[in-house]
């Protein structure tokens, strides 16, 4: 009996081909001046940029370490 091998999380992450964040931002009509770059693959955008109309959908995800009560977990926001 053959057992299929499921890759681990780290194997999946290491196999991923990353796209520079500036290319992703450009597809949304955002320029380099609209981004606070954190290297080649990560960026933050100022709140005023997130509130203006853009092409496509913007998903804002934040994360902090959760408290014992479960507060501080990742949040997802999709504009209407």
mmCIF file of N, CA and C in Angstrom, residues 7-79:
data_model
loop_
_atom_site.group_PDB
_atom_site.id
_atom_site.type_symbol
_atom_site.label_atom_id
_atom_site.label_comp_id
_atom_site.label_asym_id
_atom_site.label_seq_id
_atom_site.Cartn_x
_atom_site.Cartn_y
_atom_site.Cartn_z
ATOM 1 N N UNK A 7 3.620 17.375 2.066
ATOM 2 C CA UNK A 7 4.751 18.209 2.474
ATOM 3 C C UNK A 7 4.454 18.975 3.758
ATOM 4 N N UNK A 8 5.501 19.217 4.515
ATOM 5 C CA UNK A 8 5.362 19.976 5.758
ATOM 6 C C UNK A 8 5.190 21.457 5.430
ATOM 7 N N UNK A 9 4.803 22.233 6.431
ATOM 8 C CA UNK A 9 4.644 23.673 6.246
ATOM 9 C C UNK A 9 5.937 24.319 5.762
ATOM 10 N N UNK A 10 7.063 23.916 6.350
ATOM 11 C CA UNK A 10 8.344 24.512 5.963
ATOM 12 C C UNK A 10 8.712 24.132 4.537
ATOM 13 N N UNK A 11 8.402 22.921 4.111
ATOM 14 C CA UNK A 11 8.682 22.517 2.730
ATOM 15 C C UNK A 11 7.841 23.327 1.739
ATOM 16 N N UNK A 12 6.602 23.565 2.081
ATOM 17 C CA UNK A 12 5.738 24.384 1.226
ATOM 18 C C UNK A 12 6.283 25.808 1.150
ATOM 19 N N UNK A 13 6.655 26.377 2.295
ATOM 20 C CA UNK A 13 7.168 27.744 2.334
ATOM 21 C C UNK A 13 8.468 27.869 1.546
ATOM 22 N N UNK A 14 9.352 26.893 1.667
ATOM 23 C CA UNK A 14 10.631 26.960 0.968
ATOM 24 C C UNK A 14 10.468 26.772 -0.541
ATOM 25 N N UNK A 15 9.422 26.099 -0.971
ATOM 26 C CA UNK A 15 9.185 25.870 -2.397
ATOM 27 C C UNK A 15 8.466 27.039 -3.072
ATOM 28 N N UNK A 16 7.922 27.960 -2.285
ATOM 29 C CA UNK A 16 7.154 29.074 -2.842
ATOM 30 C C UNK A 16 8.063 30.024 -3.612
ATOM 31 N N UNK A 17 7.558 30.507 -4.737
ATOM 32 C CA UNK A 17 8.260 31.543 -5.499
ATOM 33 C C UNK A 17 7.609 32.876 -5.147
ATOM 34 N N UNK A 18 8.356 33.731 -4.490
ATOM 35 C CA UNK A 18 7.814 34.996 -4.013
ATOM 36 C C UNK A 18 7.810 36.043 -5.123
ATOM 37 N N UNK A 19 6.778 36.877 -5.107
ATOM 38 C CA UNK A 19 6.668 38.005 -6.033
ATOM 39 C C UNK A 19 6.982 39.274 -5.250
ATOM 40 N N UNK A 20 7.853 40.135 -5.795
ATOM 41 C CA UNK A 20 8.150 41.379 -5.081
ATOM 42 C C UNK A 20 6.864 42.160 -4.786
ATOM 43 N N UNK A 21 6.790 42.722 -3.581
ATOM 44 C CA UNK A 21 5.584 43.421 -3.133
ATOM 45 C C UNK A 21 5.276 44.623 -4.017
ATOM 46 N N UNK A 22 6.295 45.225 -4.631
ATOM 47 C CA UNK A 22 6.046 46.366 -5.516
ATOM 48 C C UNK A 22 5.260 45.939 -6.751
ATOM 49 N N UNK A 23 5.497 44.712 -7.230
ATOM 50 C CA UNK A 23 4.729 44.195 -8.374
ATOM 51 C C UNK A 23 3.280 43.944 -7.981
ATOM 52 N N UNK A 24 3.069 43.397 -6.803
ATOM 53 C CA UNK A 24 1.708 43.150 -6.326
ATOM 54 C C UNK A 24 0.977 44.468 -6.127
ATOM 55 N N UNK A 25 1.654 45.444 -5.522
ATOM 56 C CA UNK A 25 1.053 46.761 -5.295
ATOM 57 C C UNK A 25 0.695 47.427 -6.619
ATOM 58 N N UNK A 26 1.543 47.267 -7.630
ATOM 59 C CA UNK A 26 1.282 47.889 -8.936
ATOM 60 C C UNK A 26 -0.004 47.362 -9.557
ATOM 61 N N UNK A 27 -0.326 46.101 -9.324
ATOM 62 C CA UNK A 27 -1.578 45.555 -9.871
ATOM 63 C C UNK A 27 -2.797 46.195 -9.220
ATOM 64 N N UNK A 28 -2.614 46.802 -8.044
ATOM 65 C CA UNK A 28 -3.694 47.490 -7.344
ATOM 66 C C UNK A 28 -3.668 48.994 -7.594
ATOM 67 N N UNK A 29 -2.743 49.442 -8.439
ATOM 68 C CA UNK A 29 -2.636 50.862 -8.717
ATOM 69 C C UNK A 29 -1.856 51.623 -7.663
ATOM 70 N N UNK A 30 -1.085 50.929 -6.853
ATOM 71 C CA UNK A 30 -0.282 51.564 -5.813
ATOM 72 C C UNK A 30 1.162 51.654 -6.270
ATOM 73 N N UNK A 31 1.797 52.801 -6.019
ATOM 74 C CA UNK A 31 3.192 52.990 -6.375
ATOM 75 C C UNK A 31 4.101 52.789 -5.185
ATOM 76 N N UNK A 32 5.398 52.847 -5.455
ATOM 77 C CA UNK A 32 6.388 52.666 -4.391
ATOM 78 C C UNK A 32 6.220 53.727 -3.303
ATOM 79 N N UNK A 33 5.823 54.938 -3.677
ATOM 80 C CA UNK A 33 5.637 56.005 -2.684
ATOM 81 C C UNK A 33 4.445 55.744 -1.763
ATOM 82 N N UNK A 34 3.558 54.830 -2.143
ATOM 83 C CA UNK A 34 2.401 54.487 -1.313
ATOM 84 C C UNK A 34 2.740 53.423 -0.272
ATOM 85 N N UNK A 35 3.933 52.858 -0.340
ATOM 86 C CA UNK A 35 4.309 51.728 0.501
ATOM 87 C C UNK A 35 5.392 52.102 1.499
ATOM 88 N N UNK A 36 5.346 51.488 2.665
ATOM 89 C CA UNK A 36 6.459 51.501 3.608
ATOM 90 C C UNK A 36 7.096 50.125 3.467
ATOM 91 N N UNK A 37 8.186 50.054 2.701
ATOM 92 C CA UNK A 37 8.799 48.768 2.375
ATOM 93 C C UNK A 37 9.584 48.200 3.553
ATOM 94 N N UNK A 38 9.457 46.911 3.736
ATOM 95 C CA UNK A 38 10.223 46.147 4.722
ATOM 96 C C UNK A 38 10.913 45.029 3.960
ATOM 97 N N UNK A 39 11.901 45.391 3.170
ATOM 98 C CA UNK A 39 12.577 44.432 2.314
ATOM 99 C C UNK A 39 11.877 44.337 0.970
ATOM 100 N N UNK A 40 12.159 43.269 0.251
ATOM 101 C CA UNK A 40 11.662 43.089 -1.110
ATOM 102 C C UNK A 40 10.253 42.498 -1.162
ATOM 103 N N UNK A 41 9.838 41.814 -0.099
ATOM 104 C CA UNK A 41 8.595 41.051 -0.156
ATOM 105 C C UNK A 41 7.534 41.463 0.856
ATOM 106 N N UNK A 42 7.822 42.461 1.691
ATOM 107 C CA UNK A 42 6.861 42.902 2.701
ATOM 108 C C UNK A 42 6.739 44.408 2.671
ATOM 109 N N UNK A 43 5.549 44.900 2.999
ATOM 110 C CA UNK A 43 5.340 46.348 3.084
ATOM 111 C C UNK A 43 4.113 46.620 3.933
ATOM 112 N N UNK A 44 4.071 47.819 4.451
ATOM 113 C CA UNK A 44 2.877 48.332 5.109
ATOM 114 C C UNK A 44 2.371 49.472 4.247
ATOM 115 N N UNK A 45 1.082 49.730 4.350
ATOM 116 C CA UNK A 45 0.534 50.907 3.683
ATOM 117 C C UNK A 45 -0.109 51.787 4.745
ATOM 118 N N UNK A 46 0.062 53.109 4.600
ATOM 119 C CA UNK A 46 -0.568 54.015 5.565
ATOM 120 C C UNK A 46 -2.092 53.878 5.518
ATOM 121 N N UNK A 47 -2.754 54.138 6.623
ATOM 122 C CA UNK A 47 -4.202 53.996 6.725
ATOM 123 C C UNK A 47 -4.925 54.820 5.666
ATOM 124 N N UNK A 48 -4.433 56.026 5.377
ATOM 125 C CA UNK A 48 -5.115 56.849 4.374
ATOM 126 C C UNK A 48 -5.080 56.206 2.984
ATOM 127 N N UNK A 49 -4.062 55.432 2.694
ATOM 128 C CA UNK A 49 -4.002 54.703 1.414
ATOM 129 C C UNK A 49 -5.046 53.589 1.429
ATOM 130 N N UNK A 50 -5.174 52.897 2.541
ATOM 131 C CA UNK A 50 -6.138 51.794 2.646
ATOM 132 C C UNK A 50 -7.574 52.287 2.523
ATOM 133 N N UNK A 51 -7.828 53.549 2.843
ATOM 134 C CA UNK A 51 -9.185 54.076 2.812
ATOM 135 C C UNK A 51 -9.578 54.661 1.463
ATOM 136 N N UNK A 52 -8.615 54.852 0.555
ATOM 137 C CA UNK A 52 -8.974 55.412 -0.745
ATOM 138 C C UNK A 52 -9.356 54.293 -1.711
ATOM 139 N N UNK A 53 -10.159 54.612 -2.720
ATOM 140 C CA UNK A 53 -10.581 53.570 -3.657
ATOM 141 C C UNK A 53 -9.393 53.038 -4.459
ATOM 142 N N UNK A 54 -9.327 51.725 -4.588
ATOM 143 C CA UNK A 54 -8.295 51.094 -5.399
ATOM 144 C C UNK A 54 -8.940 50.029 -6.266
ATOM 145 N N UNK A 55 -8.223 49.606 -7.295
ATOM 146 C CA UNK A 55 -8.715 48.511 -8.132
ATOM 147 C C UNK A 55 -8.482 47.193 -7.392
ATOM 148 N N UNK A 56 -9.478 46.353 -7.365
ATOM 149 C CA UNK A 56 -9.316 45.056 -6.721
ATOM 150 C C UNK A 56 -9.742 45.092 -5.274
ATOM 151 N N UNK A 57 -9.378 44.047 -4.554
ATOM 152 C CA UNK A 57 -9.715 43.946 -3.141
ATOM 153 C C UNK A 57 -8.458 44.086 -2.313
ATOM 154 N N UNK A 58 -8.585 44.765 -1.227
ATOM 155 C CA UNK A 58 -7.473 44.942 -0.309
ATOM 156 C C UNK A 58 -7.764 44.125 0.941
ATOM 157 N N UNK A 59 -6.840 43.271 1.299
ATOM 158 C CA UNK A 59 -6.970 42.480 2.512
ATOM 159 C C UNK A 59 -5.900 42.958 3.474
ATOM 160 N N UNK A 60 -6.321 43.448 4.609
ATOM 161 C CA UNK A 60 -5.393 43.922 5.619
ATOM 162 C C UNK A 60 -5.357 42.881 6.724
ATOM 163 N N UNK A 61 -4.185 42.344 6.979
ATOM 164 C CA UNK A 61 -4.027 41.321 8.011
ATOM 165 C C UNK A 61 -3.017 41.831 9.016
ATOM 166 N N UNK A 62 -3.396 41.809 10.275
ATOM 167 C CA UNK A 62 -2.470 42.189 11.335
ATOM 168 C C UNK A 62 -2.370 41.023 12.304
ATOM 169 N N UNK A 63 -1.277 40.948 12.993
ATOM 170 C CA UNK A 63 -1.130 39.851 13.952
ATOM 171 C C UNK A 63 -0.289 40.321 15.125
ATOM 172 N N UNK A 64 -0.681 39.911 16.292
ATOM 173 C CA UNK A 64 0.107 40.098 17.500
ATOM 174 C C UNK A 64 0.008 38.804 18.283
ATOM 175 N N UNK A 65 0.849 38.651 19.249
ATOM 176 C CA UNK A 65 0.773 37.450 20.074
ATOM 177 C C UNK A 65 -0.522 37.483 20.880
ATOM 178 N N UNK A 66 -1.295 36.413 20.825
ATOM 179 C CA UNK A 66 -2.549 36.415 21.574
ATOM 180 C C UNK A 66 -2.310 36.352 23.076
ATOM 181 N N UNK A 67 -3.220 36.960 23.810
ATOM 182 C CA UNK A 67 -3.185 36.884 25.268
ATOM 183 C C UNK A 67 -3.775 35.541 25.688
ATOM 184 N N UNK A 68 -3.666 35.177 26.946
ATOM 185 C CA UNK A 68 -4.283 33.935 27.397
ATOM 186 C C UNK A 68 -5.798 33.901 27.140
ATOM 187 N N UNK A 69 -6.429 35.090 27.064
ATOM 188 C CA UNK A 69 -7.871 35.138 26.799
ATOM 189 C C UNK A 69 -8.182 35.006 25.308
ATOM 190 N N UNK A 70 -7.120 34.926 24.466
ATOM 191 C CA UNK A 70 -7.336 34.765 23.037
ATOM 192 C C UNK A 70 -7.398 36.072 22.272
ATOM 193 N N UNK A 71 -7.176 37.188 22.946
ATOM 194 C CA UNK A 71 -7.211 38.482 22.263
ATOM 195 C C UNK A 71 -5.920 38.680 21.474
ATOM 196 N N UNK A 72 -6.006 39.459 20.404
ATOM 197 C CA UNK A 72 -4.817 39.793 19.637
ATOM 198 C C UNK A 72 -4.538 38.858 18.486
ATOM 199 N N UNK A 73 -5.483 38.011 18.135
ATOM 200 C CA UNK A 73 -5.273 37.103 17.010
ATOM 201 C C UNK A 73 -5.403 37.873 15.704
ATOM 202 N N UNK A 74 -4.994 37.251 14.612
ATOM 203 C CA UNK A 74 -5.032 37.907 13.305
ATOM 204 C C UNK A 74 -6.433 38.376 12.962
ATOM 205 N N UNK A 75 -6.510 39.505 12.290
ATOM 206 C CA UNK A 75 -7.781 40.090 11.873
ATOM 207 C C UNK A 75 -7.784 40.167 10.352
ATOM 208 N N UNK A 76 -8.937 40.075 9.758
ATOM 209 C CA UNK A 76 -9.090 40.188 8.311
ATOM 210 C C UNK A 76 -10.151 41.214 8.020
ATOM 211 N N UNK A 77 -9.858 42.130 7.125
ATOM 212 C CA UNK A 77 -10.788 43.189 6.781
ATOM 213 C C UNK A 77 -10.922 43.240 5.269
ATOM 214 N N UNK A 78 -12.133 43.124 4.781
ATOM 215 C CA UNK A 78 -12.399 43.248 3.351
ATOM 216 C C UNK A 78 -13.342 44.427 3.157
ATOM 217 N N UNK A 79 -12.895 45.439 2.393
ATOM 218 C CA UNK A 79 -13.769 46.589 2.193
ATOM 219 C C UNK A 79 -14.994 46.220 1.386
#
